[in-house]
CSV table of C-alpha atoms in Angstrom, one decimal:
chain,number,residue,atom,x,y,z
A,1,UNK,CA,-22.7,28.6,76.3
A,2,UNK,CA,-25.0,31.5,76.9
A,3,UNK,CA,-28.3,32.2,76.2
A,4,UNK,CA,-30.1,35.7,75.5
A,5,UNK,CA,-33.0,35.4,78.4
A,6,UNK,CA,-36.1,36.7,76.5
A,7,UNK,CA,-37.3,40.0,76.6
A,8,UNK,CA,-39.6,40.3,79.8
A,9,UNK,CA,-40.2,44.1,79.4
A,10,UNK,CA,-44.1,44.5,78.6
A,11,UNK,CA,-44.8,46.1,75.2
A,12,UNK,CA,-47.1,49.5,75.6
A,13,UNK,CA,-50.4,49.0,74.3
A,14,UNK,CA,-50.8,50.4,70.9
A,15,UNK,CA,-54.7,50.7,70.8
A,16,UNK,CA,-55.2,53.8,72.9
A,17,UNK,CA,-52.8,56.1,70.6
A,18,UNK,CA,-54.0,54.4,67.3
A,19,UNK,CA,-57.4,53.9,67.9
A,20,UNK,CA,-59.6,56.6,66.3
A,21,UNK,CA,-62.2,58.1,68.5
A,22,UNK,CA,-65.8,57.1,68.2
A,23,UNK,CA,-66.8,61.1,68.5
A,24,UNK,CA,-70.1,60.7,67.2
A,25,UNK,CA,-70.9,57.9,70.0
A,26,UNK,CA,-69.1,60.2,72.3
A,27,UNK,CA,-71.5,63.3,71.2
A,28,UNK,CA,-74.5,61.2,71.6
A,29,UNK,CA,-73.6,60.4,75.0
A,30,UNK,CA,-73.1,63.5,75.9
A,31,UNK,CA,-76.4,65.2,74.4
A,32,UNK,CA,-78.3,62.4,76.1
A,33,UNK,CA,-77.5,62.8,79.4
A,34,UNK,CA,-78.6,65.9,80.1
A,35,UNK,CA,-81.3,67.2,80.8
A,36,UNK,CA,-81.5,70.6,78.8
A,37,UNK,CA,-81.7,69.0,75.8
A,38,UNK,CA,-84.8,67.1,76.5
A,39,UNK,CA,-86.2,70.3,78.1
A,40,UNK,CA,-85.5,72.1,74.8
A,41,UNK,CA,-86.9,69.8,72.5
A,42,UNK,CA,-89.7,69.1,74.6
A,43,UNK,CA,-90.3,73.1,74.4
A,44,UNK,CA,-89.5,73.0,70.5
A,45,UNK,CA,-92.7,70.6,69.7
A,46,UNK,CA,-95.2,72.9,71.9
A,47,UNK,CA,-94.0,76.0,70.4
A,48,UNK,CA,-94.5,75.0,67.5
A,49,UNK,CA,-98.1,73.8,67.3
A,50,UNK,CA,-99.5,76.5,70.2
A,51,UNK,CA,-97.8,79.1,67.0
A,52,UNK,CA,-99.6,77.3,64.6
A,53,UNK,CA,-102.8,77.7,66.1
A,54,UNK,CA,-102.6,80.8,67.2
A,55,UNK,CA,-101.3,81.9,63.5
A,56,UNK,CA,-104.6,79.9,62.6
A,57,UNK,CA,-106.6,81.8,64.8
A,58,UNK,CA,-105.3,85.4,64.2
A,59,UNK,CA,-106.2,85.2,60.5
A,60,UNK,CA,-109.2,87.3,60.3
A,61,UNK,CA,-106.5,90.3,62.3
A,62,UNK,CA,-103.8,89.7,60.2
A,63,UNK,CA,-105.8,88.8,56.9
A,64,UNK,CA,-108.8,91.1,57.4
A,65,UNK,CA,-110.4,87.4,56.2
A,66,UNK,CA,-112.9,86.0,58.9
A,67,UNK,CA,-111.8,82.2,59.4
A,68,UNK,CA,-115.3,81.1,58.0
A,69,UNK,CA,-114.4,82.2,54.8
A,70,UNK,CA,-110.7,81.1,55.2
A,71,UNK,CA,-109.9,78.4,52.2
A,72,UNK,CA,-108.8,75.5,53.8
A,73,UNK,CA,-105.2,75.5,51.9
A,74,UNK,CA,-104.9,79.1,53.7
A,75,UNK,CA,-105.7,77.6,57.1
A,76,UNK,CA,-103.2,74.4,57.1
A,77,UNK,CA,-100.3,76.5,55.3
A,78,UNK,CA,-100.8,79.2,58.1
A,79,UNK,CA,-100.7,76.3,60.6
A,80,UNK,CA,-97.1,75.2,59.2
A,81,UNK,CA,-95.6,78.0,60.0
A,82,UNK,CA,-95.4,76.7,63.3
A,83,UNK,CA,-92.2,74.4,62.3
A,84,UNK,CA,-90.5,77.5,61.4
A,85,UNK,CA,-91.3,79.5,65.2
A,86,UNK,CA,-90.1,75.4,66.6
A,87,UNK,CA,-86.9,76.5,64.3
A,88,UNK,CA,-86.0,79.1,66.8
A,89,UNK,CA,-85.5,76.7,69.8
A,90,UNK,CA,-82.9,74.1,68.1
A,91,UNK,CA,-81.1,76.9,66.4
A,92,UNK,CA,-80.7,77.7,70.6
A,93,UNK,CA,-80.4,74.1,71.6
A,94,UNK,CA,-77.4,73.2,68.7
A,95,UNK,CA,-75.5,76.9,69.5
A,96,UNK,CA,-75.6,75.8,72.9
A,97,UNK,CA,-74.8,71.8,72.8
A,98,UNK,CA,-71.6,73.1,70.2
A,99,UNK,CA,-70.4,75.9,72.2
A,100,UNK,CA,-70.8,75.2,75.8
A,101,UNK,CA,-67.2,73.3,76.0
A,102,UNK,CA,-65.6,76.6,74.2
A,103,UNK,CA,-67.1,78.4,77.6
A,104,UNK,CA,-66.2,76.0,80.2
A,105,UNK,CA,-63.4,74.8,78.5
A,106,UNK,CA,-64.0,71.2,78.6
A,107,UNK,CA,-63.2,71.2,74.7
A,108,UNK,CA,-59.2,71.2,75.6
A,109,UNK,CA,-59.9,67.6,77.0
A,110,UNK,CA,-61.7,66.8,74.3
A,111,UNK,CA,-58.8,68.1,71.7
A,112,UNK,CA,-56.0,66.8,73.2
A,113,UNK,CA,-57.2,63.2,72.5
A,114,UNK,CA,-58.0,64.5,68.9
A,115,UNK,CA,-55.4,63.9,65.7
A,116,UNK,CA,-57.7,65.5,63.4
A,117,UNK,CA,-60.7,67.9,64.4
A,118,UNK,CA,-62.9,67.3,61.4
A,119,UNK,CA,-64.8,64.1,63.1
A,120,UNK,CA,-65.4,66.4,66.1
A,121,UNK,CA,-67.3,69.0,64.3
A,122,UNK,CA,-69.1,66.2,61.8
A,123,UNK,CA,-70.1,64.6,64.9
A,124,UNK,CA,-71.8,67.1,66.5
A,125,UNK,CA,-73.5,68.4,63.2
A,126,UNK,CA,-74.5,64.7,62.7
A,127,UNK,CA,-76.1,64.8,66.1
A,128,UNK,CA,-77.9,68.0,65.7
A,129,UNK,CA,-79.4,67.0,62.3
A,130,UNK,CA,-80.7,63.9,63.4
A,131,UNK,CA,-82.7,65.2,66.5
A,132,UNK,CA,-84.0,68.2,64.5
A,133,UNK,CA,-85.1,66.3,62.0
A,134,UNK,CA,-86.9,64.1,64.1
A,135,UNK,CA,-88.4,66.8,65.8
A,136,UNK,CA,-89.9,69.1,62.8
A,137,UNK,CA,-90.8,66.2,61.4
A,138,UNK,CA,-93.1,65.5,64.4
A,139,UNK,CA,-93.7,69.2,64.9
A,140,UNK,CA,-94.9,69.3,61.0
A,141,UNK,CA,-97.4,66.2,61.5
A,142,UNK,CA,-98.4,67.7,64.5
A,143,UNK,CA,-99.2,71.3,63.1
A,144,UNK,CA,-100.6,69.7,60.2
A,145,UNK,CA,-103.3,67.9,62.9
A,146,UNK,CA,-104.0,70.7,64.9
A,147,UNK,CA,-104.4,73.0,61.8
A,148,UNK,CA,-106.5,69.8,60.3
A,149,UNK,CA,-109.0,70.3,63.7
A,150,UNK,CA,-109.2,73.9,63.4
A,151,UNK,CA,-110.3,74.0,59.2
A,152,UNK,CA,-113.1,71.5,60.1
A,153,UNK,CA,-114.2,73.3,63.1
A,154,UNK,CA,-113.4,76.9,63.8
A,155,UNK,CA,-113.2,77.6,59.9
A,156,UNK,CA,-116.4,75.2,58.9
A,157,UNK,CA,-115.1,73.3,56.2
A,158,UNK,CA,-115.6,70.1,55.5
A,159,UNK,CA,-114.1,67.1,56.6
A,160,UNK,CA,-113.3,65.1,53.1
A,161,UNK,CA,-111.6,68.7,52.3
A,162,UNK,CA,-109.7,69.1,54.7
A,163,UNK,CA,-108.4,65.4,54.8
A,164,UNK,CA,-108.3,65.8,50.7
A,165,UNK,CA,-105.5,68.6,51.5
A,166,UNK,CA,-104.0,67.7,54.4
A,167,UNK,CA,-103.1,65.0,52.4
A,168,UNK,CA,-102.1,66.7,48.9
A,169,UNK,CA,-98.8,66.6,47.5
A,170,UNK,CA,-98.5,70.4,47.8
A,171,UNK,CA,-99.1,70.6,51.3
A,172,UNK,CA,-97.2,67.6,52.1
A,173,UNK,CA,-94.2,69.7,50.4
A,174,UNK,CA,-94.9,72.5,52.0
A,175,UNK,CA,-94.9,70.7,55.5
A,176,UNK,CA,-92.0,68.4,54.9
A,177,UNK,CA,-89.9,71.1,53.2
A,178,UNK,CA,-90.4,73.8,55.7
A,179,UNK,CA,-88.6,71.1,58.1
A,180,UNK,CA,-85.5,71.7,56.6
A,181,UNK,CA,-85.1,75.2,57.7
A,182,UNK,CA,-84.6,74.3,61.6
A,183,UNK,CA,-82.0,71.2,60.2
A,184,UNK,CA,-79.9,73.3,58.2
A,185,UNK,CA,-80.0,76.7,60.3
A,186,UNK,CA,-79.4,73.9,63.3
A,187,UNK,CA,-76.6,72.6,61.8
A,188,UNK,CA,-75.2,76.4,60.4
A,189,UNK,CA,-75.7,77.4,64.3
A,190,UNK,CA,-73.1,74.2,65.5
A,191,UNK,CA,-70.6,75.9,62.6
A,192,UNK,CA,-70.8,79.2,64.3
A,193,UNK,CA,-70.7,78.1,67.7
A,194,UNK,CA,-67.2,76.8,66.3
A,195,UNK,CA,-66.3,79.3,64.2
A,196,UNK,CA,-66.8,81.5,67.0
A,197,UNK,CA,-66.4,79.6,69.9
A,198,UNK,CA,-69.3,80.5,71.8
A,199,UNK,CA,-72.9,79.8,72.6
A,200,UNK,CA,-73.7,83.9,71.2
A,201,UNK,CA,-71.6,83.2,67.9
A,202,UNK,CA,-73.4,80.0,67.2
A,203,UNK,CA,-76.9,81.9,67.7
A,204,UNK,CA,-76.4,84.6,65.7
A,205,UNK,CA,-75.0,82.8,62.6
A,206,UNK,CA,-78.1,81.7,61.5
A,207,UNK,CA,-79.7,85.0,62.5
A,208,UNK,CA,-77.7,86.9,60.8
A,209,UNK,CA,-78.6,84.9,57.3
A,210,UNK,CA,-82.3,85.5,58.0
A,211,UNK,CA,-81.5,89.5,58.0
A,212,UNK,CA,-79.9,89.1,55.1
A,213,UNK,CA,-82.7,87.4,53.4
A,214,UNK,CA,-85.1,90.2,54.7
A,215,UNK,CA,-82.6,92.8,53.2
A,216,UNK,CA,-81.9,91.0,50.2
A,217,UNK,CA,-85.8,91.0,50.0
A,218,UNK,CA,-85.7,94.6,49.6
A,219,UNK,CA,-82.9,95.0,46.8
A,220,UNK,CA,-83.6,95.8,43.2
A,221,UNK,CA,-85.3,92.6,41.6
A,222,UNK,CA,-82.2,92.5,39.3
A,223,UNK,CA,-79.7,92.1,42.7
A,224,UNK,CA,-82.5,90.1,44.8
A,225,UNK,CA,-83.0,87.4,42.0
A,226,UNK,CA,-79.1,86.9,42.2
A,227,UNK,CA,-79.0,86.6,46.0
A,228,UNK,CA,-81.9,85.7,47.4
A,229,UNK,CA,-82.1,82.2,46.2
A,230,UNK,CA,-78.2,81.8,47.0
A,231,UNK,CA,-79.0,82.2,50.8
A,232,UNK,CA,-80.3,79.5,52.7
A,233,UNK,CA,-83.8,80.3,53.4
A,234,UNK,CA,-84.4,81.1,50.2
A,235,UNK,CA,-83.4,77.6,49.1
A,236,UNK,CA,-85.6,76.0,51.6
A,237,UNK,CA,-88.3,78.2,50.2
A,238,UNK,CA,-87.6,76.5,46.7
A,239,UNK,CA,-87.7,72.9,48.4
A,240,UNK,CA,-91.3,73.6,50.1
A,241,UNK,CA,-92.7,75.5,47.3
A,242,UNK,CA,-93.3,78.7,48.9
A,243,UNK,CA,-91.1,80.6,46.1
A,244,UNK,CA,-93.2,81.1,43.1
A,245,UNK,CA,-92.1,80.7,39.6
A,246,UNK,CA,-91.0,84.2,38.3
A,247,UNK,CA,-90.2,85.7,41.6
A,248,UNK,CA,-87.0,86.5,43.0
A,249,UNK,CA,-86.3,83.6,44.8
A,250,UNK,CA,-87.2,81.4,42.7
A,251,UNK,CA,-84.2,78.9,41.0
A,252,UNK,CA,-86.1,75.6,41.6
A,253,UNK,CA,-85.8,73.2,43.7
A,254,UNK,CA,-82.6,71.0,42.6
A,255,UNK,CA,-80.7,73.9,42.3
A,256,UNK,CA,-81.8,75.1,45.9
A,257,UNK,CA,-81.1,71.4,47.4
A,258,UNK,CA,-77.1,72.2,46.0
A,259,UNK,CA,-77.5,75.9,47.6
A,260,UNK,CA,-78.1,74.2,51.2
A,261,UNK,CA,-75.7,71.1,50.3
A,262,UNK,CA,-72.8,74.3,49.5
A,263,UNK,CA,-73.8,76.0,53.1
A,264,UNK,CA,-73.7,73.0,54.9
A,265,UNK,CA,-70.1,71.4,53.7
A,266,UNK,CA,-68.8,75.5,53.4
A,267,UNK,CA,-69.6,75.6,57.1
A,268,UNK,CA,-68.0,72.0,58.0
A,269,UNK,CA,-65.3,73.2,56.3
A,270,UNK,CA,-64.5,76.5,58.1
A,271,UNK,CA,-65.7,75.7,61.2
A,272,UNK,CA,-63.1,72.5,61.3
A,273,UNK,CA,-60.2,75.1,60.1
A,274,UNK,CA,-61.2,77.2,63.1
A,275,UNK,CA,-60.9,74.4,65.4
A,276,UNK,CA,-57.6,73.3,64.1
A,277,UNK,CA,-56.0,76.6,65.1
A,278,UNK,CA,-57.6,76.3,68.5
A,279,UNK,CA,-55.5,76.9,71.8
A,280,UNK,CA,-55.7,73.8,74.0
């Protein structure tokens, strides 16, 4: 009588090919450990409050308005223009953290252990919303204080008024709301650092849609009241309240939140078709 001796041969692991890669733990790590990043986003927060003073303080040359006799609602909105000058360095920081594999070509690495390439670029948008959001929101409290100190000081005013519109729900929508223009030209700037694999491609994306909004600025009201409000900034300009009723931008500001929601997943989605047809 025989028996069949059992099967000794080891079974290959299964979790390696069938396990799904954690790429947003994977971006983190990656964005984390280096140093630019911190560099960048340290840079980010002092641009933008030394811009929002100095915007504060240039108001009597660019206004022809001496600061003494500056409302304080001018003075604080001028100081949050700041968060849009901090927009500028994590529109640089997210082209560059998106498209610096494309250059070195670490991101063949990174696609051959990919099945789909949709969690790739979701991860890295994820990762550059979440830091510039945390960032302008800081920059726009910050801003806020420094344009706070320079109403009740440089500009005379006093300090219940000041506080009384620091804290009003119009500047608190201006402030918050001008916050999402670095996310969402952040997050358009990872897109076209896909789209075009490169660091340059992912810059000029969202620079490209701020020329258009200046151009669009400059159409016949009848064109600019179709596409201005269509384009991202103008949007964002809905959220915060800068785009008044009747004007050209102006849609309101659930309409613009769907405007920015459309660019956002528009993006993802061709950004993620590009990568599928990359070369490894």
């Amino acid at each position: 009588m025989t028996t069949t001796p059992p099967n000794t041969y080891p079974t290959a692991p299964t979790s390696p090919i069938t396990a799904r890669p954690r790429w947003t733990g994977a971006e983190w790590v990656k964005f984390r450990d280096q140093r630019r990043p911190r560099q960048l986003l340290g840079v980010t927060l002092i641009l933008g409050v030394v811009s929002g003073v100095l915007l504060v303080l240039t108001i009597p040359a660019t206004r022809g308005v001496p600061l003494l006799e500056t409302s304080t609602e001018d003075v604080l909105s001028a100081s949050v223009l700041g968060v849009d000058a901090a927009a500028a360095v994590l529109v640089v920081l997210a082209a560059w953290f998106a498209g610096v594999e494309f250059r070195t070509g670490a991101i063949t690495e990174v696609l051959l252990r990919a099945r789909g390439r949709s969690g790739i670029v979701a991860a890295k948008a994820v990762i550059i919303a979440e830091t510039a959001a945390i960032t302008t929101v800081v920059t726009a409290v910050a801003v806020t204080f420094s344009g706070s100190l320079l109403a009740g000081t440089v500009a005379g005013a006093d300090w219940p008024e000041v506080l009384g519109v620091a804290g009003s729900p119009d500047h608190l929508r201006l402030a918050f709301g001008s916050t999402l223009l670095p996310i969402i030209f952040s997050v358009l700037a990872v897109f076209g650092a896909v789209v075009f694999r490169s660091v340059t491609g992912g810059v000029l994306t969202p620079l490209a849609l701020l020329i258009g909004s200046m151009f669009a600025g400059w159409l016949p009201d009848g064109f600019a009241s179709v596409v201005r409000p269509l384009l991202p900034l103008g949007a964002v300009h809905n959220i915060s309240g800068v785009a008044e009723a009747g004007g050209t931008e102006y849609i309101g500001a659930l309409p613009a939140l769907v405007v920015l929601v459309a660019w956002v997943v528009g993006g993802a989605v061709l950004a993620t078709w590009r990568l599928r047809g990359q070369d490894f």
